[in-house]
mmCIF file of C-alpha atoms in Angstrom:
data_model
loop_
_atom_site.group_PDB
_atom_site.id
_atom_site.type_symbol
_atom_site.label_atom_id
_atom_site.label_comp_id
_atom_site.label_asym_id
_atom_site.label_seq_id
_atom_site.Cartn_x
_atom_site.Cartn_y
_atom_site.Cartn_z
ATOM 1 C CA MET A 1 13.539 -65.662 0.530
ATOM 2 C CA ASP A 2 16.945 -67.175 1.369
ATOM 3 C CA CYS A 3 19.527 -64.358 1.366
ATOM 4 C CA SER A 4 22.491 -66.747 1.620
ATOM 5 C CA ILE A 5 22.371 -67.464 -2.128
ATOM 6 C CA GLY A 6 25.701 -66.760 -3.814
ATOM 7 C CA GLU A 7 27.776 -64.216 -1.918
ATOM 8 C CA GLY A 8 25.026 -63.685 0.658
ATOM 9 C CA GLY A 9 26.077 -60.227 1.834
ATOM 10 C CA GLY A 10 24.370 -56.875 2.125
ATOM 11 C CA GLY A 11 23.773 -56.883 -1.632
ATOM 12 C CA ALA A 12 20.878 -59.268 -1.009
ATOM 13 C CA LEU A 13 18.992 -56.539 0.844
ATOM 14 C CA ARG A 14 19.805 -53.972 -1.830
ATOM 15 C CA ALA A 15 18.406 -56.317 -4.492
ATOM 16 C CA ALA A 16 15.355 -57.596 -2.611
ATOM 17 C CA LEU A 17 13.809 -54.472 -1.093
ATOM 18 C CA PRO A 18 13.541 -52.359 -4.283
ATOM 19 C CA LEU A 19 12.161 -55.362 -6.190
ATOM 20 C CA ALA A 20 9.564 -55.873 -3.445
ATOM 21 C CA VAL A 21 8.471 -52.250 -3.774
ATOM 22 C CA LEU A 22 8.339 -52.385 -7.578
ATOM 23 C CA THR A 23 6.350 -55.647 -7.611
ATOM 24 C CA GLY A 24 4.231 -54.959 -4.518
ATOM 25 C CA ARG A 25 5.246 -58.276 -2.928
ATOM 26 C CA PRO A 26 5.806 -58.491 0.855
ATOM 27 C CA LEU A 27 8.922 -60.420 1.850
ATOM 28 C CA HIS A 28 10.182 -62.567 4.690
ATOM 29 C CA LEU A 29 13.956 -62.657 4.334
ATOM 30 C CA VAL A 30 16.009 -65.291 6.164
ATOM 31 C CA LYS A 31 19.762 -65.899 6.508
ATOM 32 C CA VAL A 32 20.548 -62.207 6.031
ATOM 33 C CA ARG A 33 24.375 -62.032 6.103
ATOM 34 C CA ALA A 34 24.268 -65.342 7.977
ATOM 35 C CA GLY A 35 27.724 -66.392 6.804
ATOM 36 C CA ARG A 36 29.468 -63.404 8.373
ATOM 37 C CA PRO A 37 31.480 -63.596 11.623
ATOM 38 C CA ASP A 38 29.465 -63.220 14.826
ATOM 39 C CA ARG A 39 30.342 -59.568 15.315
ATOM 40 C CA SER A 40 29.092 -58.586 11.823
ATOM 41 C CA ARG A 41 26.354 -61.157 11.214
ATOM 42 C CA GLY A 42 22.844 -60.076 10.308
ATOM 43 C CA VAL A 43 21.638 -56.498 9.960
ATOM 44 C CA GLY A 44 24.397 -53.984 10.735
ATOM 45 C CA TRP A 45 24.313 -50.207 11.053
ATOM 46 C CA THR A 46 24.829 -49.462 7.360
ATOM 47 C CA HIS A 47 22.095 -51.952 6.467
ATOM 48 C CA LYS A 48 19.783 -50.376 9.034
ATOM 49 C CA SER A 49 20.365 -46.982 7.420
ATOM 50 C CA TYR A 50 19.552 -48.474 4.021
ATOM 51 C CA ILE A 51 16.400 -50.256 5.227
ATOM 52 C CA ASP A 52 15.212 -47.101 6.966
ATOM 53 C CA ALA A 53 15.882 -45.049 3.811
ATOM 54 C CA VAL A 54 13.798 -47.402 1.666
ATOM 55 C CA CYS A 55 10.966 -47.423 4.216
ATOM 56 C CA ARG A 56 10.921 -43.648 4.605
ATOM 57 C CA TRP A 57 11.104 -43.010 0.854
ATOM 58 C CA THR A 58 8.431 -45.535 -0.152
ATOM 59 C CA SER A 59 6.151 -45.553 2.946
ATOM 60 C CA SER A 60 7.077 -49.203 3.508
ATOM 61 C CA THR A 61 7.472 -50.990 6.844
ATOM 62 C CA ALA A 62 10.159 -53.434 7.988
ATOM 63 C CA GLY A 63 10.511 -55.627 11.048
ATOM 64 C CA TYR A 64 14.007 -56.649 12.161
ATOM 65 C CA GLU A 65 16.515 -56.501 14.990
ATOM 66 C CA MET A 66 20.108 -55.364 14.767
ATOM 67 C CA GLY A 67 22.440 -58.355 14.425
ATOM 68 C CA ARG A 68 19.608 -60.752 13.563
ATOM 69 C CA THR A 69 19.383 -62.629 10.260
ATOM 70 C CA GLU A 70 15.629 -62.322 9.612
ATOM 71 C CA LEU A 71 13.631 -59.407 8.248
ATOM 72 C CA THR A 72 10.019 -58.867 7.210
ATOM 73 C CA PHE A 73 9.180 -56.180 4.673
ATOM 74 C CA HIS A 74 5.799 -54.798 3.606
ATOM 75 C CA PRO A 75 6.213 -52.548 0.563
ATOM 76 C CA GLY A 76 4.546 -49.194 0.173
ATOM 77 C CA GLY A 77 4.533 -47.308 -3.120
ATOM 78 C CA ILE A 78 6.814 -45.808 -5.747
ATOM 79 C CA PRO A 79 8.670 -42.778 -4.288
ATOM 80 C CA ALA A 80 7.652 -39.357 -5.552
ATOM 81 C CA GLY A 81 9.845 -36.865 -3.685
ATOM 82 C CA ASP A 82 13.395 -36.877 -2.377
ATOM 83 C CA VAL A 83 15.171 -38.909 0.285
ATOM 84 C CA GLN A 84 18.018 -37.618 2.445
ATOM 85 C CA VAL A 85 20.470 -39.987 4.112
ATOM 86 C CA ASP A 86 23.072 -38.760 6.596
ATOM 87 C CA LEU A 87 25.856 -41.312 7.084
ATOM 88 C CA ASP A 88 28.009 -38.893 9.058
ATOM 89 C CA ASP A 89 25.498 -38.601 11.863
ATOM 90 C CA PRO A 90 23.265 -41.716 11.808
ATOM 91 C CA ASP A 91 21.008 -40.366 14.571
ATOM 92 C CA GLY A 92 20.300 -37.386 12.325
ATOM 93 C CA THR A 93 19.409 -39.409 9.220
ATOM 94 C CA PHE A 94 16.707 -37.720 7.111
ATOM 95 C CA GLY A 95 17.483 -34.406 8.779
ATOM 96 C CA ALA A 96 18.539 -31.215 7.032
ATOM 97 C CA ASN A 97 21.834 -31.181 5.173
ATOM 98 C CA SER A 98 23.724 -29.372 7.908
ATOM 99 C CA VAL A 99 26.208 -32.116 8.728
ATOM 100 C CA SER A 100 29.220 -29.909 7.980
ATOM 101 C CA GLY A 101 28.046 -27.551 10.705
ATOM 102 C CA ARG A 102 27.829 -30.328 13.275
ATOM 103 C CA ARG A 103 31.387 -31.586 12.898
ATOM 104 C CA ASN A 104 34.654 -29.920 12.012
ATOM 105 C CA TYR A 105 36.098 -32.262 9.378
ATOM 106 C CA ALA A 106 39.108 -30.076 8.670
ATOM 107 C CA GLU A 107 40.380 -30.850 12.169
ATOM 108 C CA ALA A 108 39.557 -34.572 12.138
ATOM 109 C CA SER A 109 42.315 -36.767 13.461
ATOM 110 C CA ASP A 110 44.935 -38.431 11.247
ATOM 111 C CA ARG A 111 44.477 -41.548 13.370
ATOM 112 C CA PHE A 112 41.772 -43.689 11.819
ATOM 113 C CA ALA A 113 40.537 -45.105 15.142
ATOM 114 C CA GLU A 114 39.873 -41.622 16.531
ATOM 115 C CA ASN A 115 37.446 -40.904 13.691
ATOM 116 C CA ILE A 116 35.277 -43.932 14.399
ATOM 117 C CA ASP A 117 31.968 -43.087 16.041
ATOM 118 C CA ASN A 118 30.715 -46.430 17.308
ATOM 119 C CA VAL A 119 29.142 -45.402 20.611
ATOM 120 C CA GLY A 120 26.038 -47.505 21.226
ATOM 121 C CA GLY A 121 26.463 -49.284 17.895
ATOM 122 C CA ARG A 122 26.084 -46.092 15.853
ATOM 123 C CA GLY A 123 28.519 -47.222 13.212
ATOM 124 C CA LEU A 124 31.410 -45.661 11.355
ATOM 125 C CA MET A 125 31.367 -41.959 10.574
ATOM 126 C CA GLY A 126 31.516 -41.191 6.860
ATOM 127 C CA ASN A 127 30.372 -44.543 5.501
ATOM 128 C CA ALA A 128 30.087 -45.132 1.746
ATOM 129 C CA VAL A 129 27.525 -42.972 -0.061
ATOM 130 C CA SER A 130 27.973 -45.125 -3.192
ATOM 131 C CA VAL A 131 26.192 -48.071 -1.565
ATOM 132 C CA PHE A 132 23.039 -45.977 -1.281
ATOM 133 C CA PHE A 133 23.180 -44.650 -4.832
ATOM 134 C CA VAL A 134 23.505 -48.288 -5.942
ATOM 135 C CA GLY A 135 20.856 -49.751 -3.637
ATOM 136 C CA LEU A 136 18.249 -47.053 -4.291
ATOM 137 C CA LEU A 137 18.867 -46.937 -8.053
ATOM 138 C CA PRO A 138 15.917 -49.174 -9.146
ATOM 139 C CA LEU A 139 13.508 -47.015 -7.139
ATOM 140 C CA LEU A 140 14.896 -43.759 -8.536
ATOM 141 C CA TYR A 141 14.544 -44.974 -12.128
ATOM 142 C CA ALA A 142 10.960 -46.091 -11.499
ATOM 143 C CA ALA A 143 10.041 -42.796 -9.809
ATOM 144 C CA PRO A 144 8.717 -39.621 -11.454
ATOM 145 C CA ALA A 145 11.079 -36.808 -12.381
ATOM 146 C CA SER A 146 10.467 -35.061 -9.050
ATOM 147 C CA ALA A 147 12.310 -37.814 -7.126
ATOM 148 C CA SER A 148 15.916 -37.459 -6.008
ATOM 149 C CA ILE A 149 18.491 -38.961 -3.620
ATOM 150 C CA GLU A 150 20.799 -36.928 -1.350
ATOM 151 C CA VAL A 151 23.475 -38.645 0.736
ATOM 152 C CA SER A 152 26.088 -37.236 3.133
ATOM 153 C CA GLY A 153 29.098 -39.379 4.035
ATOM 154 C CA GLY A 154 32.176 -40.813 2.370
ATOM 155 C CA THR A 155 32.484 -40.346 -1.382
ATOM 156 C CA GLU A 156 35.834 -42.181 -1.526
ATOM 157 C CA THR A 157 35.873 -45.265 0.671
ATOM 158 C CA LEU A 158 38.126 -48.298 0.786
ATOM 159 C CA GLY A 159 36.150 -51.515 0.403
ATOM 160 C CA ALA A 160 33.292 -50.004 -1.640
ATOM 161 C CA PRO A 161 32.980 -48.476 -5.118
ATOM 162 C CA PHE A 162 33.928 -44.815 -5.255
ATOM 163 C CA VAL A 163 31.029 -42.526 -6.051
ATOM 164 C CA ASP A 164 32.885 -41.672 -9.278
ATOM 165 C CA ALA A 165 32.411 -45.233 -10.576
ATOM 166 C CA VAL A 166 28.683 -45.024 -9.855
ATOM 167 C CA ARG A 167 28.420 -41.579 -11.473
ATOM 168 C CA ASP A 168 30.532 -42.238 -14.562
ATOM 169 C CA ILE A 169 29.826 -45.925 -15.248
ATOM 170 C CA LEU A 170 26.701 -47.288 -13.550
ATOM 171 C CA TYR A 171 24.263 -44.414 -14.040
ATOM 172 C CA PRO A 172 25.119 -43.902 -17.744
ATOM 173 C CA ALA A 173 24.587 -47.649 -18.267
ATOM 174 C CA ALA A 174 21.220 -47.473 -16.489
ATOM 175 C CA ASN A 175 20.276 -44.445 -18.582
ATOM 176 C CA GLU A 176 20.998 -46.370 -21.762
ATOM 177 C CA LEU A 177 18.985 -49.347 -20.546
ATOM 178 C CA THR A 178 15.914 -47.412 -19.411
ATOM 179 C CA GLY A 179 15.792 -44.376 -21.664
ATOM 180 C CA ARG A 180 15.763 -42.066 -18.661
ATOM 181 C CA ASP A 181 18.376 -39.427 -17.880
ATOM 182 C CA VAL A 182 19.520 -39.510 -14.257
ATOM 183 C CA HIS A 183 22.588 -37.523 -13.255
ATOM 184 C CA LEU A 184 24.679 -38.007 -10.107
ATOM 185 C CA SER A 185 26.611 -34.958 -8.943
ATOM 186 C CA VAL A 186 29.290 -34.773 -6.235
ATOM 187 C CA GLU A 187 28.999 -31.495 -4.346
ATOM 188 C CA ARG A 188 31.637 -32.165 -1.642
ATOM 189 C CA ARG A 189 34.332 -34.779 -1.156
ATOM 190 C CA GLY A 190 34.712 -36.843 1.999
ATOM 191 C CA CYS A 191 36.203 -40.189 2.952
ATOM 192 C CA ILE A 192 35.359 -42.994 5.332
ATOM 193 C CA GLY A 193 36.263 -42.216 8.937
ATOM 194 C CA ARG A 194 35.975 -38.460 8.386
ATOM 195 C CA GLY A 195 32.901 -37.989 6.255
ATOM 196 C CA GLY A 196 31.890 -34.544 5.070
ATOM 197 C CA GLY A 197 31.090 -35.597 1.501
ATOM 198 C CA PHE A 198 27.779 -34.882 -0.178
ATOM 199 C CA ALA A 199 26.318 -36.159 -3.464
ATOM 200 C CA MET A 200 22.886 -36.215 -5.048
ATOM 201 C CA ALA A 201 21.145 -38.009 -7.924
ATOM 202 C CA ALA A 202 18.207 -36.486 -9.786
ATOM 203 C CA HIS A 203 16.328 -36.801 -13.075
ATOM 204 C CA ARG A 204 16.943 -34.605 -16.071
ATOM 205 C CA THR A 205 13.712 -34.470 -18.032
ATOM 206 C CA ASP A 206 14.750 -33.118 -21.427
ATOM 207 C CA ARG A 207 15.965 -36.398 -22.955
ATOM 208 C CA LEU A 208 13.429 -39.071 -22.002
ATOM 209 C CA ARG A 209 12.907 -42.042 -24.308
ATOM 210 C CA ASP A 210 10.131 -44.636 -24.485
ATOM 211 C CA PRO A 211 11.496 -47.487 -22.301
ATOM 212 C CA THR A 212 9.747 -50.101 -24.501
ATOM 213 C CA GLN A 213 11.571 -49.083 -27.684
ATOM 214 C CA ARG A 214 14.527 -51.113 -28.855
ATOM 215 C CA LEU A 215 17.884 -50.012 -27.512
ATOM 216 C CA PRO A 216 20.298 -48.647 -30.117
ATOM 217 C CA ALA A 217 23.092 -51.031 -31.103
ATOM 218 C CA ARG A 218 26.372 -50.227 -29.380
ATOM 219 C CA GLU A 219 29.606 -50.103 -31.282
ATOM 220 C CA ALA A 220 31.768 -53.200 -30.995
ATOM 221 C CA SER A 221 34.897 -51.227 -30.159
ATOM 222 C CA VAL A 222 35.567 -48.716 -27.439
ATOM 223 C CA SER A 223 37.121 -45.294 -27.711
ATOM 224 C CA ARG A 224 40.878 -45.117 -28.152
ATOM 225 C CA ASP A 225 41.207 -42.974 -25.026
ATOM 226 C CA ILE A 226 41.639 -44.179 -21.451
ATOM 227 C CA SER A 227 41.239 -41.967 -18.392
ATOM 228 C CA ALA A 228 43.399 -42.914 -15.403
ATOM 229 C CA ARG A 229 42.211 -41.394 -12.133
ATOM 230 C CA PHE A 230 44.610 -41.595 -9.222
ATOM 231 C CA TYR A 231 43.120 -41.210 -5.735
ATOM 232 C CA VAL A 232 45.846 -40.407 -3.217
ATOM 233 C CA PHE A 233 44.804 -41.336 0.344
ATOM 234 C CA GLY A 234 46.886 -39.550 2.963
ATOM 235 C CA ALA A 235 50.538 -39.723 1.850
ATOM 236 C CA ARG A 236 51.090 -36.004 2.379
ATOM 237 C CA ARG A 237 54.884 -36.384 2.384
ATOM 238 C CA TRP A 238 54.893 -38.178 -0.982
ATOM 239 C CA ARG A 239 52.284 -36.358 -3.020
ATOM 240 C CA ASP A 240 54.763 -34.759 -5.417
ATOM 241 C CA SER A 241 56.604 -38.007 -6.007
ATOM 242 C CA ILE A 242 53.321 -39.889 -6.431
ATOM 243 C CA ALA A 243 52.237 -37.469 -9.148
ATOM 244 C CA GLU A 244 55.571 -37.964 -10.923
ATOM 245 C CA GLU A 245 55.200 -41.754 -10.731
ATOM 246 C CA ALA A 246 51.625 -41.592 -12.038
ATOM 247 C CA LEU A 247 52.659 -39.452 -15.007
ATOM 248 C CA ARG A 248 55.473 -41.880 -15.795
ATOM 249 C CA LEU A 249 53.076 -44.836 -15.583
ATOM 250 C CA THR A 250 50.487 -43.282 -17.902
ATOM 251 C CA ALA A 251 53.179 -42.372 -20.440
ATOM 252 C CA GLN A 252 54.373 -45.989 -20.459
ATOM 253 C CA LEU A 253 50.803 -47.288 -20.798
ATOM 254 C CA SER A 254 50.121 -44.925 -23.694
ATOM 255 C CA SER A 255 53.206 -46.201 -25.495
ATOM 256 C CA ARG A 256 52.554 -49.903 -24.850
ATOM 257 C CA LEU A 257 48.831 -49.788 -25.700
ATOM 258 C CA SER A 258 49.050 -47.250 -28.542
ATOM 259 C CA ARG A 259 46.247 -45.346 -26.823
ATOM 260 C CA ARG A 260 46.161 -42.023 -25.084
ATOM 261 C CA VAL A 261 46.044 -42.504 -21.313
ATOM 262 C CA SER A 262 45.147 -39.246 -19.559
ATOM 263 C CA PRO A 263 45.975 -38.938 -15.826
ATOM 264 C CA GLU A 264 43.733 -37.180 -13.303
ATOM 265 C CA PHE A 265 44.357 -36.727 -9.564
ATOM 266 C CA GLU A 266 42.141 -36.568 -6.481
ATOM 267 C CA MET A 267 43.718 -35.998 -3.056
ATOM 268 C CA VAL A 268 41.779 -37.719 -0.265
ATOM 269 C CA PRO A 269 42.389 -36.737 3.403
ATOM 270 C CA TYR A 270 42.489 -40.307 4.712
ATOM 271 C CA PRO A 271 44.820 -41.350 7.552
ATOM 272 C CA VAL A 272 46.282 -44.314 5.657
ATOM 273 C CA ASN A 273 48.996 -44.016 3.007
ATOM 274 C CA ARG A 274 47.423 -45.612 -0.040
ATOM 275 C CA VAL A 275 46.869 -44.924 -3.718
ATOM 276 C CA GLN A 276 44.020 -46.276 -5.813
ATOM 277 C CA ALA A 277 43.721 -45.912 -9.579
ATOM 278 C CA MET A 278 40.511 -46.216 -11.591
ATOM 279 C CA PHE A 279 40.756 -46.656 -15.351
ATOM 280 C CA LEU A 280 37.776 -45.549 -17.443
ATOM 281 C CA ILE A 281 37.983 -47.240 -20.812
ATOM 282 C CA GLY A 282 35.914 -45.789 -23.625
ATOM 283 C CA THR A 283 33.198 -43.186 -23.648
ATOM 284 C CA GLY A 284 30.000 -45.227 -24.013
ATOM 285 C CA GLY A 285 27.387 -46.026 -21.392
ATOM 286 C CA TYR A 286 29.175 -49.257 -20.628
ATOM 287 C CA SER A 287 32.638 -47.877 -19.920
ATOM 288 C CA ARG A 288 34.610 -50.094 -17.607
ATOM 289 C CA ASP A 289 36.577 -49.538 -14.441
ATOM 290 C CA VAL A 290 39.627 -51.423 -13.259
ATOM 291 C CA SER A 291 40.776 -50.602 -9.744
ATOM 292 C CA PHE A 292 44.168 -51.164 -8.131
ATOM 293 C CA CYS A 293 44.878 -50.660 -4.455
ATOM 294 C CA PHE A 294 48.474 -49.921 -3.516
ATOM 295 C CA GLU A 295 49.050 -50.619 0.147
ATOM 296 C CA GLU A 296 51.797 -48.056 0.660
ATOM 297 C CA ALA A 297 52.294 -44.870 -1.285
ATOM 298 C CA GLY A 298 55.826 -43.759 -2.175
ATOM 299 C CA ARG A 299 57.334 -47.241 -2.548
ATOM 300 C CA GLY A 300 57.541 -47.601 -6.303
ATOM 301 C CA VAL A 301 54.120 -49.231 -6.516
ATOM 302 C CA PHE A 302 53.345 -48.055 -10.059
ATOM 303 C CA ASP A 303 54.368 -51.163 -11.951
ATOM 304 C CA VAL A 304 53.407 -50.977 -15.627
ATOM 305 C CA GLU A 305 53.440 -54.766 -16.144
ATOM 306 C CA THR A 306 50.974 -55.310 -13.305
ATOM 307 C CA VAL A 307 48.644 -52.672 -14.714
ATOM 308 C CA LEU A 308 48.897 -54.085 -18.235
ATOM 309 C CA ASP A 309 48.047 -57.567 -16.967
ATOM 310 C CA ARG A 310 44.845 -56.165 -15.500
ATOM 311 C CA LEU A 311 43.948 -53.901 -18.403
ATOM 312 C CA ARG A 312 44.441 -56.285 -21.326
ATOM 313 C CA PRO A 313 41.433 -58.551 -20.579
ATOM 314 C CA GLU A 314 39.273 -55.473 -20.104
ATOM 315 C CA LEU A 315 40.311 -54.083 -23.483
ATOM 316 C CA GLU A 316 39.715 -57.430 -25.192
ATOM 317 C CA LEU A 317 36.165 -57.515 -23.788
ATOM 318 C CA SER A 318 35.168 -54.242 -25.412
ATOM 319 C CA GLY A 319 31.408 -53.720 -25.342
ATOM 320 C CA CYS A 320 31.061 -56.156 -22.440
ATOM 321 C CA THR A 321 29.458 -54.999 -19.187
ATOM 322 C CA SER A 322 31.656 -55.301 -16.085
ATOM 323 C CA ARG A 323 30.422 -57.722 -13.456
ATOM 324 C CA PHE A 324 29.832 -54.915 -10.943
ATOM 325 C CA ILE A 325 27.605 -53.056 -13.416
ATOM 326 C CA ALA A 326 25.783 -56.274 -14.387
ATOM 327 C CA GLU A 327 24.807 -56.888 -10.755
ATOM 328 C CA GLN A 328 23.241 -53.438 -10.465
ATOM 329 C CA LEU A 329 21.507 -53.470 -13.863
ATOM 330 C CA LEU A 330 19.773 -56.816 -13.333
ATOM 331 C CA PRO A 331 16.960 -55.455 -11.082
ATOM 332 C CA LEU A 332 16.263 -52.798 -13.730
ATOM 333 C CA MET A 333 16.167 -55.465 -16.427
ATOM 334 C CA CYS A 334 13.692 -57.502 -14.380
ATOM 335 C CA THR A 335 11.296 -54.584 -13.911
ATOM 336 C CA ARG A 336 11.309 -53.062 -17.409
ATOM 337 C CA PRO A 337 8.932 -54.441 -20.090
ATOM 338 C CA GLY A 338 10.123 -56.730 -22.838
ATOM 339 C CA THR A 339 13.394 -58.593 -23.227
ATOM 340 C CA SER A 340 16.720 -57.164 -22.024
ATOM 341 C CA ARG A 341 20.188 -58.503 -22.739
ATOM 342 C CA ILE A 342 23.693 -57.691 -21.525
ATOM 343 C CA THR A 343 27.017 -59.531 -21.659
ATOM 344 C CA THR A 344 29.424 -59.734 -18.736
ATOM 345 C CA GLU A 345 32.732 -61.474 -18.022
ATOM 346 C CA ARG A 346 31.526 -64.225 -15.687
ATOM 347 C CA LEU A 347 28.961 -65.188 -13.077
ATOM 348 C CA THR A 348 30.217 -63.976 -9.702
ATOM 349 C CA PRO A 349 28.809 -64.941 -6.286
ATOM 350 C CA HIS A 350 27.403 -61.385 -5.996
ATOM 351 C CA LEU A 351 25.639 -61.757 -9.344
ATOM 352 C CA ARG A 352 24.220 -65.156 -8.339
ATOM 353 C CA THR A 353 22.742 -63.528 -5.241
ATOM 354 C CA VAL A 354 20.906 -60.923 -7.327
ATOM 355 C CA VAL A 355 19.784 -63.487 -9.924
ATOM 356 C CA GLY A 356 18.337 -65.833 -7.328
ATOM 357 C CA LEU A 357 16.359 -63.128 -5.552
ATOM 358 C CA ALA A 358 15.225 -61.430 -8.785
ATOM 359 C CA ARG A 359 13.903 -64.696 -10.195
ATOM 360 C CA SER A 360 11.939 -65.459 -7.041
ATOM 361 C CA ILE A 361 10.496 -61.982 -6.492
ATOM 362 C CA THR A 362 9.660 -60.955 -10.064
ATOM 363 C CA GLY A 363 9.024 -64.344 -11.673
ATOM 364 C CA ARG A 364 11.039 -63.252 -14.725
ATOM 365 C CA LYS A 365 12.997 -65.789 -16.770
ATOM 366 C CA ILE A 366 16.761 -65.199 -16.594
ATOM 367 C CA ASP A 367 18.954 -67.213 -18.975
ATOM 368 C CA PHE A 368 22.746 -67.444 -19.323
ATOM 369 C CA THR A 369 24.567 -68.222 -22.565
ATOM 370 C CA PRO A 370 28.375 -68.602 -22.574
ATOM 371 C CA SER A 371 30.205 -67.073 -25.527
ATOM 372 C CA ASP A 372 33.747 -66.121 -26.496
ATOM 373 C CA ARG A 373 33.030 -62.640 -25.112
ATOM 374 C CA GLY A 374 31.778 -63.769 -21.701
ATOM 375 C CA ILE A 375 28.326 -64.643 -20.406
ATOM 376 C CA ALA A 376 25.178 -63.290 -22.089
ATOM 377 C CA ILE A 377 22.389 -62.580 -19.574
ATOM 378 C CA VAL A 378 18.883 -62.434 -21.078
ATOM 379 C CA VAL A 379 15.813 -61.423 -19.050
ATOM 380 C CA SER A 380 12.487 -62.233 -20.682
#
């Protein structure tokens, strides 16, 4: 399998390995992250942690070398128990959840570089837990109710989806698609460079549905309410003023959109002054997120026109699955019986990566039909 299809990043591994397990097909992957710069080409530390997690959880075996662009994978079986991943202390991965006792996160430095633990290529302390809840999702949904995922690391990380987006958008969408009821809970908060966060995903068994039955039709319009979550990274000196700006912004959005926009705040102890907002539109399984990164907090960065420019297309595509969610749902669609259909905004390089690998590994037919609401993806 050529992993340079489309975007050609780490998402290729997260699409290919679960599909190999679920289909029982051994893989020889080539050009793994081959388009990256020399220092980050091939299998890196985060990818190693992911590969090792899949192998441990499914009794699979993998052959690879750090920094190389080839990997062989011999799948085991569907996981039955739990898997524990420790991104704060990579050498202790799969150990007990005692990471908070090994490091004192309250006294971590405000200088980002001093929080990096890269001795001997061990990687960055507090890497993104969301990547693992995304990459292990197809295996969790195929597993019995006794299976679960526990990950220690960064719950809010720049450059990766926050765990909140996975919890509040991706998993509800997967529940609707499969008829299962998997819940992701965040027990502790932690950010990249410091770590200390902990989250887990597990089945709830009281609302299972036959996965072969037809999915209920979703309403064409979304809820009138919008939730605006503001994540404040660092910026200790400006937290009060940031809250005032956020309240002003949401009041303006409510007036301009004729919708209620409710602000929520999460303070993140990260040594960079930045604010990120995530907008959850609607209440259905396919709620959408729109993220904005503001490079410097406290500089009048809450511009209502900029936010409206980003929100309007999302509101006009009500009932349409965001491209991020579509990428993660496609492996589930390719492994469930019958025909599945979703609509997304456009075909992204990330989505092309997943489509190419899913077609090759599962042999399923994947069609695309453009429409005035985006691109319809049908797996049959």
